Short mmCIF file of C-alpha atoms and ligand atoms in Angstrom, two decimals:
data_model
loop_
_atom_site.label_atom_id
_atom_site.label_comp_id
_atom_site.label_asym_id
_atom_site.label_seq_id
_atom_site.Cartn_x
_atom_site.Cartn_y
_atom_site.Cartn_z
CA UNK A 1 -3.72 -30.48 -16.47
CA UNK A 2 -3.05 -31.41 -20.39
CA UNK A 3 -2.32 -29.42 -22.91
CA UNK A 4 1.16 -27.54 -23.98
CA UNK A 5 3.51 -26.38 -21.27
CA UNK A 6 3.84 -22.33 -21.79
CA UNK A 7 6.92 -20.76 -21.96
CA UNK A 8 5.58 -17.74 -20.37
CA UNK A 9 6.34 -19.10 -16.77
CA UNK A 10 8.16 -15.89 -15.93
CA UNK A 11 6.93 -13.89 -12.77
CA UNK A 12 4.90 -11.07 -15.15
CA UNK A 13 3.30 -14.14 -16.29
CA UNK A 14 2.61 -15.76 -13.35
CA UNK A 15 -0.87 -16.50 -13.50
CA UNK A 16 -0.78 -16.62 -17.31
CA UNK A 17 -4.03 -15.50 -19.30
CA UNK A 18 -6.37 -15.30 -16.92
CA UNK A 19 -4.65 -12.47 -14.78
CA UNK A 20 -7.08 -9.56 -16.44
CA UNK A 21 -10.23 -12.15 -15.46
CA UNK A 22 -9.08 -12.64 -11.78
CA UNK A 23 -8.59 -9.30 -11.42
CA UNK A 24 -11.66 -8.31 -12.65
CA UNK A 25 -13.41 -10.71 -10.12
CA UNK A 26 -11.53 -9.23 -7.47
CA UNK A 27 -12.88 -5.56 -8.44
CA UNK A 28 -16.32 -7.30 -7.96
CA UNK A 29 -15.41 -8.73 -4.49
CA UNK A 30 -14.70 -5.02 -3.77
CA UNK A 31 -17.58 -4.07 -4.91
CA UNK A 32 -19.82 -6.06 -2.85
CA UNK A 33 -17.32 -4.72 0.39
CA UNK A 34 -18.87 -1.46 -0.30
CA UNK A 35 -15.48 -0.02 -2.23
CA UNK A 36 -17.03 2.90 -4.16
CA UNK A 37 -13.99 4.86 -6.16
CA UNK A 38 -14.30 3.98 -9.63
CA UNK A 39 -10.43 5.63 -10.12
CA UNK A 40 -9.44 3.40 -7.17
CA UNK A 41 -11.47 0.03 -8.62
CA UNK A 42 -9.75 0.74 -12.30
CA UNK A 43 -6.01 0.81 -11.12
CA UNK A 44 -7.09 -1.90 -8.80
CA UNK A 45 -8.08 -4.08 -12.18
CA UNK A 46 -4.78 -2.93 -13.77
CA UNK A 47 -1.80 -3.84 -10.99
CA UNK A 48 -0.45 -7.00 -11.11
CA UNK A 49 -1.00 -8.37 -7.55
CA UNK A 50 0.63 -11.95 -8.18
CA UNK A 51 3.97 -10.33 -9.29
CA UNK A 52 4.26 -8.86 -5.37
CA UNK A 53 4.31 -12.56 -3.72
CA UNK A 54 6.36 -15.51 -4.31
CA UNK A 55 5.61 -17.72 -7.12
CA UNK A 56 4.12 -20.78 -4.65
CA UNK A 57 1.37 -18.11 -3.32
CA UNK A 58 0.21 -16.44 -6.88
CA UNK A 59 -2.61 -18.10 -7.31
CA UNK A 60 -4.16 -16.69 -3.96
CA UNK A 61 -3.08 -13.01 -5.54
CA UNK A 62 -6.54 -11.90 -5.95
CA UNK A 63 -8.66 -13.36 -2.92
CA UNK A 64 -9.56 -9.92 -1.48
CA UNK A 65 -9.39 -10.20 2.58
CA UNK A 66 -5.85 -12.48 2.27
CA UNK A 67 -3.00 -11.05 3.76
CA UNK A 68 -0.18 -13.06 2.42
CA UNK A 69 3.84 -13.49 3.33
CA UNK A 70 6.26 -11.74 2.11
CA UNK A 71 9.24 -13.04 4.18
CA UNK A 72 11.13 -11.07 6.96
CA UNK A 73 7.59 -11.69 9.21
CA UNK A 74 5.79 -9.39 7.35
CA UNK A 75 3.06 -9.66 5.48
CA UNK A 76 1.13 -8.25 2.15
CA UNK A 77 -1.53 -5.85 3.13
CA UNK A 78 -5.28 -7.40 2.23
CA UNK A 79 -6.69 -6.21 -1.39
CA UNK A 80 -9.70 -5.25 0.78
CA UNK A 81 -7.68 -3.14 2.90
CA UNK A 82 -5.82 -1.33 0.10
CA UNK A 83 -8.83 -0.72 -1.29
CA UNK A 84 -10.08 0.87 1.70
CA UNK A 85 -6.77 3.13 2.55
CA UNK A 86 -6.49 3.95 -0.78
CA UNK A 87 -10.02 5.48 -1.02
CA UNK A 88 -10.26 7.34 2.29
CA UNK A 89 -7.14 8.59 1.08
CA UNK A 90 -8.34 10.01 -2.14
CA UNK A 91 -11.92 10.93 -0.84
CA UNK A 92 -10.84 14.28 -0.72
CA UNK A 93 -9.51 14.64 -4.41
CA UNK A 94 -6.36 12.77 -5.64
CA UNK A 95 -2.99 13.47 -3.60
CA UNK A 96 -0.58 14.71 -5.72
CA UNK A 97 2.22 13.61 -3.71
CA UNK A 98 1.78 10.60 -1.24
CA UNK A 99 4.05 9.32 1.60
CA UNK A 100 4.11 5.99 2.10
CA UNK A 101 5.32 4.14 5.25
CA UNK A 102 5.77 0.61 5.08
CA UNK A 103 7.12 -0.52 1.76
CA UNK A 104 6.83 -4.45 2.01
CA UNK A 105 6.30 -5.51 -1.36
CA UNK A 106 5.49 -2.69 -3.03
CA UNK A 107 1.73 -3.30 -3.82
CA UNK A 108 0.26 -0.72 -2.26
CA UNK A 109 2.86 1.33 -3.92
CA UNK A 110 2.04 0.15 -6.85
CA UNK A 111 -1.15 1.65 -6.76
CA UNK A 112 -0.83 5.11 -5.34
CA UNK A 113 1.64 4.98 -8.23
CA UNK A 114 -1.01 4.79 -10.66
CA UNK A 115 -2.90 7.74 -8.71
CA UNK A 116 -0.99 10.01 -7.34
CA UNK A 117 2.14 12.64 -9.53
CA UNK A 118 5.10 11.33 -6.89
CA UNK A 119 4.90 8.56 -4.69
CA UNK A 120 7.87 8.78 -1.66
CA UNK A 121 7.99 5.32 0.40
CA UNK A 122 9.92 4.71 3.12
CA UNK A 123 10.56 0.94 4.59
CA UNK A 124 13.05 -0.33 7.72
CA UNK A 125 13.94 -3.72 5.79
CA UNK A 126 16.15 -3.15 3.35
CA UNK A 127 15.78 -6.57 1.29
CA UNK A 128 12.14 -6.27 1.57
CA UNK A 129 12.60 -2.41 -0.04
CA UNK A 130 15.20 -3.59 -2.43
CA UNK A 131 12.70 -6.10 -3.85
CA UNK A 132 10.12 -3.89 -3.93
CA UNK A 133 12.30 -1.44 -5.74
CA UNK A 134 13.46 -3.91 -8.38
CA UNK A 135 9.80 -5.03 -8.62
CA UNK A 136 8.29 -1.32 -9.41
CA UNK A 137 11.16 -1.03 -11.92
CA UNK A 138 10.17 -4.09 -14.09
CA UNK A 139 6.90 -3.03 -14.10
CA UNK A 140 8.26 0.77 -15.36
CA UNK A 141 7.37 2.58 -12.55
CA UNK A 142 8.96 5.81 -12.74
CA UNK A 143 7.25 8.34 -9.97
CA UNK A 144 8.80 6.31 -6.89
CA UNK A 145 11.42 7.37 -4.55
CA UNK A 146 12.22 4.69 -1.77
CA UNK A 147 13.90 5.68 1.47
CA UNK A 148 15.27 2.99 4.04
CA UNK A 149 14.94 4.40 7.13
CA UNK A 150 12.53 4.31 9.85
CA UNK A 151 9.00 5.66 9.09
CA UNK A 152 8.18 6.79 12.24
CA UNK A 153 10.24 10.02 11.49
CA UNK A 154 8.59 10.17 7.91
CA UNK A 155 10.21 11.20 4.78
CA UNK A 156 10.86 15.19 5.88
CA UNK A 157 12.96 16.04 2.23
CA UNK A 158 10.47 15.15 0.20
CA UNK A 159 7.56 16.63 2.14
CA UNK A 160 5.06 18.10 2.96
CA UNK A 161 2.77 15.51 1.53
CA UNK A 162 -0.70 15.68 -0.13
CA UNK A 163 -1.49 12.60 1.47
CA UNK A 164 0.16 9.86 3.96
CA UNK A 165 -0.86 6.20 4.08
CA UNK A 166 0.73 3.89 6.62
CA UNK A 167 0.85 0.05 6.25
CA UNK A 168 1.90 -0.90 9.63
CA UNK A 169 0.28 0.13 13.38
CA UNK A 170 1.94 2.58 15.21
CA UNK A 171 1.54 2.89 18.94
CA UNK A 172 0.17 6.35 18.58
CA UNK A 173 0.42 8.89 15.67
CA UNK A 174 3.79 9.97 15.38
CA UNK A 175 3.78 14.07 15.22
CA UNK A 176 6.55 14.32 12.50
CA UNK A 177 4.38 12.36 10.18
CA UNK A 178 1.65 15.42 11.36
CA UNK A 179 3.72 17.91 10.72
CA UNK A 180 4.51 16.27 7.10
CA UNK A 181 1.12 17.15 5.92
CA UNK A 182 0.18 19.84 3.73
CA UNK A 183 -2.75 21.64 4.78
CA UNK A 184 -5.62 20.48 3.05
CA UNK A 185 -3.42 16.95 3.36
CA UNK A 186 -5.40 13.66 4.77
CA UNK A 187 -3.14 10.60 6.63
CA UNK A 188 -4.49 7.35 6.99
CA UNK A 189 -3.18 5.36 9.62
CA UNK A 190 -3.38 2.14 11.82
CA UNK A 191 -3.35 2.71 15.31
CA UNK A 192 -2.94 0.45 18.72
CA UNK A 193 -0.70 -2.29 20.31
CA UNK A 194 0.47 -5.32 18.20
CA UNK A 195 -2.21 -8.26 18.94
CA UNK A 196 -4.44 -5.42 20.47
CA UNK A 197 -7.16 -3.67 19.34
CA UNK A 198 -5.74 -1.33 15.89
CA UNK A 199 -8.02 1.35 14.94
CA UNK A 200 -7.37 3.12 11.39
CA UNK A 201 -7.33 6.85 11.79
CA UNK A 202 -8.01 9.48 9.21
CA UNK A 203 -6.32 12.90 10.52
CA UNK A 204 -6.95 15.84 8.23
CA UNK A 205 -5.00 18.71 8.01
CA UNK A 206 -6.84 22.08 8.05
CA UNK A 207 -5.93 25.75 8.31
CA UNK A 208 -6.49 25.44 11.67
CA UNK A 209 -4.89 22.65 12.72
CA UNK A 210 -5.82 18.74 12.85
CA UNK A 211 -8.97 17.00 12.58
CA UNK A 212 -9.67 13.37 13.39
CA UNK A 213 -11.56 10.47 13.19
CA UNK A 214 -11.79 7.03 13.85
CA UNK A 215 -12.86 4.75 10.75
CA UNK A 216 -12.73 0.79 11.14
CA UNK A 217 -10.98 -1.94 13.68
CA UNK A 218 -7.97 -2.79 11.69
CA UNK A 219 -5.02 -5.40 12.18
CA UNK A 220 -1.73 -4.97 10.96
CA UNK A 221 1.98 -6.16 11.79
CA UNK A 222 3.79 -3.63 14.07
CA UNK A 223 5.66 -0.52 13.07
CA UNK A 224 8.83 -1.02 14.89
CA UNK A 225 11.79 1.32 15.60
CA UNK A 226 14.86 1.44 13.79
CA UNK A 227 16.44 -0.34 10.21
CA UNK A 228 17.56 -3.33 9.70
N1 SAH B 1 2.01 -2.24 2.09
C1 SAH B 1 2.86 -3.35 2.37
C2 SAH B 1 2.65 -3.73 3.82
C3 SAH B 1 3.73 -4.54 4.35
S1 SAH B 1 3.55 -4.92 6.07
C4 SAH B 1 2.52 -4.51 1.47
O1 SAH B 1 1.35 -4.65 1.12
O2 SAH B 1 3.41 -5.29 1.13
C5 SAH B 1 4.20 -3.44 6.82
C6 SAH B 1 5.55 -3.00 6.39
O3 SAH B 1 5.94 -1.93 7.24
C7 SAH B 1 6.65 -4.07 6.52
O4 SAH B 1 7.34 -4.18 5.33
C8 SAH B 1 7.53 -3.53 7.64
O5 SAH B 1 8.90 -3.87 7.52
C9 SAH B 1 7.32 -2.05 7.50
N2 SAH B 1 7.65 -1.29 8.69
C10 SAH B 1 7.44 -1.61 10.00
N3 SAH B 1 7.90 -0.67 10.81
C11 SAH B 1 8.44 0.30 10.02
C12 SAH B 1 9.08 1.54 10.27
N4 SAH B 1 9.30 2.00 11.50
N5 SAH B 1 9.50 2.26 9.20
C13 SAH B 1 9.30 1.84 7.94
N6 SAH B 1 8.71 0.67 7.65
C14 SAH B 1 8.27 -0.09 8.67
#
């Protein structure tokens, strides 16, 4: 390529200029997948994907069914997949206060950020979360509250929760994350055996109890016991 070499090479530049165009395109990608919530589309245009991912993979930011790496073995959940949490998650109205397990990066993050009064997050990796955290900062995030711990026991002080989104596929739905919900409360969650068949789950909270459905076939890394 000619032309001058720009001194904004810093990550928030990344991409340079044509950030806002890519991520316009990728709203239009989402479109055509059938992604409906205009809310959901609009913070979707505004977060700056390439800022999650290391400098080398930025330019694959915005291609909407790539999950990319984000060291540790783990991996960057799919635009097209955020897109689709994010809006069974809001379906209902927007969650006031979200649970999130499964940190990675903080994408995902990122965007119930934008939607949602408090976001609580909870990851096992602790460089992955303190990345994330420093990450959320730069970009003056100021309604997160990260917890490293294990997610399959939730995030009970913070609780209950308007809504609960989990980024990694649990071997069946853990009950303290059930019992985190507010009534009136929706979870979305992956379900199943790593390299098996995953199933994402929406489990509604009523007055009554639970209510539950099965949505899409779904693959995501493992949710695994314990910190590290
Ligand atoms: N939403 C993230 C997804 C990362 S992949 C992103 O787009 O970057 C799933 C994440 O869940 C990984 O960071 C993994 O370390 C984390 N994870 C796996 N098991 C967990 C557990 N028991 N508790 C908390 N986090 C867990």
């Amino acid at each position: 390529m000619t032309g001058p070499v720009s001194s904004n090479t810093g990550r928030f530049q990344g991409s340079g200029m044509t950030s806002d165009r890519t991520r316009a395109r990728m709203v239009e990608a989402l479109r055509q997948k059938g992604v409906k919530n205009e809310r959901v589309l609009n913070v979707m245009a505004e977060v700056p994907r390439h800022v999650f991912v290391e400098e080398a993979l930025q330019e694959r930011a915005y291609e909407v069914d790539k999950a990319l790496p984000i060291g540790h073995g783990q991996t960057i959940s799919t635009p097209e997949i955020v897109a689709i949490m994010t809006e069974l998650l809001c379906e209902k109205g927007m969650p006031k206060k979200v649970l999130e397990i499964g940190t990675g990066c903080g994408y995902q993050t990122a965007v119930l950020g934008k939607l949602a009064k408090d976001v609580y997050t909870v990851e096992r990796i602790a460089p992955l979360m303190d990345k994330a955290r420093r990450t959320l900062r730069d970009l003056r995030y100021f309604n997160i509250i990260f917890k490293h711990a294990d997610g399959h026991f939730g995030y009970p002080d913070g609780g209950p929760y308007d809504g609960i989104l989990m980024t990694a596929a649990a071997g069946y739905v853990p009950d303290e994350l059930k019992q985190q919900l507010a009534p009136g409360g929706r979870m979305v969650l992956p379900v199943g055996k790593d390299g098996g068949t995953q199933k994402l789950y929406v489990i509604d909270r009523t007055e009554a109890g639970y209510s539950e459905k099965i949505v899409h076939d779904v693959r995501f890394v493992p949710l695994v016991p314990g910190v590290v």
